[in-house]
Amino acid sequence: LFRLARSASEVTLLQIVEAVGGAAAPYECREIRMQGRGALSPEQCQDTCVLARKMAEAHEAWRSSLAGVSLADILETLPATAPARTRSRLLEPA
């Protein structure tokens, strides 16, 4: 059984995701530009490649989106059929 240490309005979806899955970025650049036929030299790869840059931008947008939504925001959308007991447990801090 889990209980909130803070009110639902103070807990963001980003905090929940990071608590469950960690905060590491899902994309890790393997610097494929320096591999295989036609590989570039390390000097030619000092700037971040466009793919890594775009993946970082997407990850930051995802994080920003989740950080802007609280658990209370989500709970407001619970259907009327959700049991009152469930609502009260989710809304009460420990």
Tab-separated table of N, CA and C in Angstrom:
chain	number	residue	atom	x	y	z
A	1	LEU	N	0.844	-1.181	0.000
A	1	LEU	CA	0.000	0.000	0.000
A	1	LEU	C	0.887	1.240	0.000
A	2	PHE	N	0.598	2.158	-0.877
A	2	PHE	CA	1.336	3.405	-0.962
A	2	PHE	C	0.483	4.540	-0.434
A	3	ARG	N	1.127	5.480	0.229
A	3	ARG	CA	0.464	6.693	0.698
A	3	ARG	C	1.298	7.879	0.252
A	4	LEU	N	0.629	8.979	-0.053
A	4	LEU	CA	1.333	10.194	-0.437
A	4	LEU	C	1.886	10.900	0.791
A	5	ALA	N	3.089	11.399	0.663
A	5	ALA	CA	3.694	12.180	1.745
A	5	ALA	C	3.301	13.650	1.629
A	6	ARG	N	2.789	14.033	0.465
A	6	ARG	CA	2.337	15.410	0.215
A	6	ARG	C	0.949	15.337	-0.406
A	7	SER	N	0.315	16.468	-0.529
A	7	SER	CA	-1.005	16.478	-1.160
A	7	SER	C	-0.853	16.160	-2.645
A	8	ALA	N	-1.926	15.662	-3.228
A	8	ALA	CA	-1.904	15.276	-4.645
A	8	ALA	C	-1.589	16.461	-5.547
A	9	SER	N	-1.918	17.665	-5.120
A	9	SER	CA	-1.638	18.843	-5.939
A	9	SER	C	-0.151	19.195	-5.954
A	10	GLU	N	0.609	18.636	-5.021
A	10	GLU	CA	2.049	18.900	-4.933
A	10	GLU	C	2.895	17.807	-5.574
A	11	VAL	N	2.268	16.788	-6.111
A	11	VAL	CA	2.989	15.664	-6.720
A	11	VAL	C	2.745	15.705	-8.225
A	12	THR	N	3.830	15.804	-9.009
A	12	THR	CA	3.690	15.841	-10.461
A	12	THR	C	3.831	14.449	-11.053
A	13	LEU	N	3.324	14.312	-12.259
A	13	LEU	CA	3.496	13.036	-12.951
A	13	LEU	C	4.967	12.736	-13.196
A	14	LEU	N	5.756	13.768	-13.434
A	14	LEU	CA	7.193	13.561	-13.620
A	14	LEU	C	7.811	12.948	-12.363
A	15	GLN	N	7.427	13.440	-11.202
A	15	GLN	CA	7.965	12.888	-9.956
A	15	GLN	C	7.578	11.426	-9.792
A	16	ILE	N	6.369	11.084	-10.179
A	16	ILE	CA	5.918	9.688	-10.077
A	16	ILE	C	6.709	8.816	-11.046
A	17	VAL	N	6.837	9.260	-12.285
A	17	VAL	CA	7.583	8.490	-13.292
A	17	VAL	C	9.026	8.288	-12.835
A	18	GLU	N	9.664	9.335	-12.330
A	18	GLU	CA	11.055	9.222	-11.889
A	18	GLU	C	11.187	8.351	-10.650
A	19	ALA	N	10.197	8.372	-9.771
A	19	ALA	CA	10.242	7.524	-8.577
A	19	ALA	C	10.150	6.050	-8.958
A	20	VAL	N	9.383	5.755	-9.985
A	20	VAL	CA	9.191	4.363	-10.405
A	20	VAL	C	10.301	3.894	-11.345
A	21	GLY	N	10.640	4.736	-12.329
A	21	GLY	CA	11.559	4.282	-13.371
A	21	GLY	C	12.908	4.963	-13.413
A	22	GLY	N	13.150	5.925	-12.544
A	22	GLY	CA	14.415	6.645	-12.564
A	22	GLY	C	14.352	7.859	-13.467
A	23	ALA	N	15.405	8.655	-13.412
A	23	ALA	CA	15.429	9.926	-14.137
A	23	ALA	C	16.337	9.911	-15.365
A	24	ALA	N	16.882	8.774	-15.699
A	24	ALA	CA	17.808	8.710	-16.835
A	24	ALA	C	17.082	8.972	-18.150
A	25	ALA	N	17.757	9.636	-19.055
A	25	ALA	CA	17.201	9.875	-20.386
A	25	ALA	C	17.074	8.541	-21.117
A	26	PRO	N	16.026	8.367	-21.899
A	26	PRO	CA	15.834	7.078	-22.576
A	26	PRO	C	16.746	6.872	-23.789
A	27	TYR	N	17.345	7.947	-24.282
A	27	TYR	CA	18.207	7.845	-25.459
A	27	TYR	C	19.651	8.058	-25.043
A	28	GLU	N	20.496	7.127	-25.432
A	28	GLU	CA	21.923	7.250	-25.168
A	28	GLU	C	22.660	7.234	-26.494
A	29	CYS	N	23.354	8.316	-26.792
A	29	CYS	CA	24.091	8.414	-28.050
A	29	CYS	C	25.254	7.417	-28.042
A	30	ARG	N	25.364	6.651	-29.102
A	30	ARG	CA	26.451	5.673	-29.230
A	30	ARG	C	27.503	6.145	-30.228
A	31	GLU	N	27.354	7.386	-30.662
A	31	GLU	CA	28.285	8.034	-31.586
A	31	GLU	C	28.603	7.143	-32.768
A	32	ILE	N	27.545	6.762	-33.500
A	32	ILE	CA	27.715	5.882	-34.661
A	32	ILE	C	28.438	6.571	-35.805
A	33	ARG	N	28.563	7.895	-35.720
A	33	ARG	CA	29.289	8.608	-36.787
A	33	ARG	C	30.746	8.177	-36.860
A	34	MET	N	31.274	7.623	-35.790
A	34	MET	CA	32.691	7.231	-35.771
A	34	MET	C	32.868	5.723	-35.976
A	35	GLN	N	31.841	5.061	-36.515
A	35	GLN	CA	31.904	3.616	-36.697
A	35	GLN	C	31.685	3.242	-38.154
A	36	GLY	N	32.238	2.133	-38.549
A	36	GLY	CA	31.998	1.580	-39.875
A	36	GLY	C	32.697	2.321	-41.009
A	37	ARG	N	32.346	1.913	-42.228
A	37	ARG	CA	32.920	2.545	-43.419
A	37	ARG	C	32.518	4.012	-43.448
A	38	GLY	N	33.436	4.839	-43.771
A	38	GLY	CA	33.160	6.270	-43.849
A	38	GLY	C	33.069	6.948	-42.489
A	39	ALA	N	33.591	6.297	-41.455
A	39	ALA	CA	33.534	6.862	-40.101
A	39	ALA	C	34.244	8.206	-40.051
A	40	LEU	N	33.678	9.085	-39.260
A	40	LEU	CA	34.278	10.398	-39.054
A	40	LEU	C	35.308	10.323	-37.937
A	41	SER	N	36.226	11.243	-37.938
A	41	SER	CA	37.234	11.292	-36.874
A	41	SER	C	36.612	11.926	-35.623
A	42	PRO	N	37.207	11.690	-34.469
A	42	PRO	CA	36.700	12.326	-33.246
A	42	PRO	C	36.648	13.855	-33.358
A	43	GLU	N	37.592	14.422	-34.068
A	43	GLU	CA	37.606	15.877	-34.244
A	43	GLU	C	36.366	16.358	-35.004
A	44	GLN	N	35.886	15.532	-35.928
A	44	GLN	CA	34.710	15.898	-36.720
A	44	GLN	C	33.398	15.695	-35.949
A	45	CYS	N	33.493	15.077	-34.799
A	45	CYS	CA	32.284	14.746	-34.022
A	45	CYS	C	32.234	15.483	-32.685
A	46	GLN	N	32.876	16.605	-32.608
A	46	GLN	CA	32.884	17.337	-31.337
A	46	GLN	C	31.538	17.967	-31.022
A	47	ASP	N	30.798	18.343	-32.052
A	47	ASP	CA	29.454	18.876	-31.833
A	47	ASP	C	28.461	17.723	-31.748
A	48	THR	N	27.444	17.900	-30.933
A	48	THR	CA	26.399	16.889	-30.804
A	48	THR	C	25.684	16.722	-32.146
A	49	CYS	N	25.436	15.488	-32.529
A	49	CYS	CA	24.765	15.239	-33.807
A	49	CYS	C	23.297	15.651	-33.723
A	50	VAL	N	22.696	15.833	-34.864
A	50	VAL	CA	21.312	16.299	-34.924
A	50	VAL	C	20.354	15.300	-34.266
A	51	LEU	N	20.600	14.013	-34.405
A	51	LEU	CA	19.724	13.017	-33.801
A	51	LEU	C	19.764	13.119	-32.272
A	52	ALA	N	20.949	13.164	-31.709
A	52	ALA	CA	21.069	13.275	-30.250
A	52	ALA	C	20.454	14.575	-29.753
A	53	ARG	N	20.631	15.638	-30.511
A	53	ARG	CA	20.067	16.941	-30.132
A	53	ARG	C	18.541	16.887	-30.133
A	54	LYS	N	17.972	16.304	-31.180
A	54	LYS	CA	16.513	16.215	-31.292
A	54	LYS	C	15.929	15.286	-30.233
A	55	MET	N	16.635	14.209	-29.941
A	55	MET	CA	16.166	13.290	-28.895
A	55	MET	C	16.192	13.980	-27.533
A	56	ALA	N	17.209	14.772	-27.269
A	56	ALA	CA	17.294	15.520	-26.009
A	56	ALA	C	16.166	16.547	-25.917
A	57	GLU	N	15.879	17.214	-27.034
A	57	GLU	CA	14.777	18.182	-27.055
A	57	GLU	C	13.441	17.495	-26.793
A	58	ALA	N	13.230	16.342	-27.409
A	58	ALA	CA	11.986	15.594	-27.209
A	58	ALA	C	11.866	15.125	-25.767
A	59	HIS	N	12.960	14.660	-25.206
A	59	HIS	CA	12.944	14.206	-23.816
A	59	HIS	C	12.624	15.366	-22.876
A	60	GLU	N	13.193	16.515	-23.125
A	60	GLU	CA	12.927	17.683	-22.284
A	60	GLU	C	11.470	18.126	-22.424
A	61	ALA	N	10.917	18.059	-23.620
A	61	ALA	CA	9.506	18.413	-23.825
A	61	ALA	C	8.596	17.443	-23.072
A	62	TRP	N	8.933	16.160	-23.098
A	62	TRP	CA	8.176	15.131	-22.378
A	62	TRP	C	8.226	15.397	-20.876
A	63	ARG	N	9.439	15.680	-20.373
A	63	ARG	CA	9.604	15.970	-18.946
A	63	ARG	C	8.812	17.217	-18.549
A	64	SER	N	8.887	18.233	-19.365
A	64	SER	CA	8.171	19.471	-19.086
A	64	SER	C	6.664	19.234	-19.063
A	65	SER	N	6.186	18.446	-19.996
A	65	SER	CA	4.763	18.127	-20.046
A	65	SER	C	4.313	17.400	-18.778
A	66	LEU	N	5.073	16.402	-18.362
A	66	LEU	CA	4.718	15.643	-17.149
A	66	LEU	C	4.861	16.497	-15.887
A	67	ALA	N	5.836	17.379	-15.874
A	67	ALA	CA	6.039	18.252	-14.707
A	67	ALA	C	4.898	19.245	-14.548
A	68	GLY	N	4.179	19.515	-15.630
A	68	GLY	CA	3.086	20.479	-15.592
A	68	GLY	C	1.746	19.884	-15.208
A	69	VAL	N	1.728	18.593	-14.888
A	69	VAL	CA	0.477	17.924	-14.528
A	69	VAL	C	0.633	17.314	-13.141
A	70	SER	N	-0.263	17.671	-12.256
A	70	SER	CA	-0.202	17.115	-10.905
A	70	SER	C	-1.081	15.872	-10.806
A	71	LEU	N	-0.851	15.124	-9.765
A	71	LEU	CA	-1.697	13.960	-9.497
A	71	LEU	C	-3.134	14.419	-9.272
A	72	ALA	N	-3.312	15.578	-8.646
A	72	ALA	CA	-4.660	16.112	-8.433
A	72	ALA	C	-5.351	16.369	-9.775
A	73	ASP	N	-4.587	16.866	-10.766
A	73	ASP	CA	-5.162	17.088	-12.102
A	73	ASP	C	-5.704	15.781	-12.673
A	74	ILE	N	-4.954	14.726	-12.497
A	74	ILE	CA	-5.371	13.415	-13.004
A	74	ILE	C	-6.580	12.906	-12.226
A	75	LEU	N	-6.543	13.076	-10.922
A	75	LEU	CA	-7.642	12.575	-10.091
A	75	LEU	C	-8.949	13.279	-10.397
A	76	GLU	N	-8.866	14.526	-10.852
A	76	GLU	CA	-10.076	15.253	-11.235
A	76	GLU	C	-10.774	14.599	-12.412
A	77	THR	N	-10.039	13.821	-13.178
A	77	THR	CA	-10.625	13.182	-14.357
A	77	THR	C	-11.113	11.763	-14.074
A	78	LEU	N	-11.010	11.330	-12.809
A	78	LEU	CA	-11.516	9.994	-12.474
A	78	LEU	C	-13.000	9.923	-12.822
A	79	PRO	N	-13.433	8.831	-13.385
A	79	PRO	CA	-14.852	8.719	-13.718
A	79	PRO	C	-15.714	8.670	-12.464
A	80	ALA	N	-16.944	9.066	-12.607
A	80	ALA	CA	-17.878	9.057	-11.474
A	80	ALA	C	-18.052	7.661	-10.908
A	81	THR	N	-17.733	6.653	-11.704
A	81	THR	CA	-17.887	5.271	-11.251
A	81	THR	C	-16.750	4.815	-10.337
A	82	ALA	N	-15.703	5.626	-10.208
A	82	ALA	CA	-14.597	5.254	-9.309
A	82	ALA	C	-15.115	5.265	-7.873
A	83	PRO	N	-14.819	4.223	-7.124
A	83	PRO	CA	-15.328	4.151	-5.755
A	83	PRO	C	-14.847	5.318	-4.887
A	84	ALA	N	-15.709	5.786	-4.002
A	84	ALA	CA	-15.370	6.888	-3.097
A	84	ALA	C	-14.154	6.523	-2.252
A	85	ARG	N	-14.035	5.268	-1.863
A	85	ARG	CA	-12.884	4.823	-1.066
A	85	ARG	C	-11.577	5.032	-1.835
A	86	THR	N	-11.599	4.722	-3.109
A	86	THR	CA	-10.422	4.915	-3.958
A	86	THR	C	-10.068	6.392	-4.020
A	87	ARG	N	-11.080	7.225	-4.265
A	87	ARG	CA	-10.836	8.671	-4.322
A	87	ARG	C	-10.218	9.179	-3.014
A	88	SER	N	-10.781	8.777	-1.884
A	88	SER	CA	-10.288	9.302	-0.601
A	88	SER	C	-8.866	8.828	-0.324
A	89	ARG	N	-8.556	7.590	-0.685
A	89	ARG	CA	-7.180	7.086	-0.459
A	89	ARG	C	-6.171	7.810	-1.335
A	90	LEU	N	-6.558	8.133	-2.528
A	90	LEU	CA	-5.640	8.809	-3.446
A	90	LEU	C	-5.452	10.283	-3.075
A	91	LEU	N	-6.440	10.871	-2.464
A	91	LEU	CA	-6.376	12.300	-2.178
A	91	LEU	C	-5.827	12.623	-0.801
A	92	GLU	N	-5.762	11.662	0.092
A	92	GLU	CA	-5.267	11.915	1.441
A	92	GLU	C	-3.769	11.738	1.532
A	93	PRO	N	-3.027	12.774	1.994
A	93	PRO	CA	-1.590	12.558	2.257
A	93	PRO	C	-1.422	11.694	3.486
A	94	ALA	N	-0.274	11.031	3.605
A	94	ALA	CA	-0.004	10.158	4.756
A	94	ALA	C	0.153	10.967	6.020
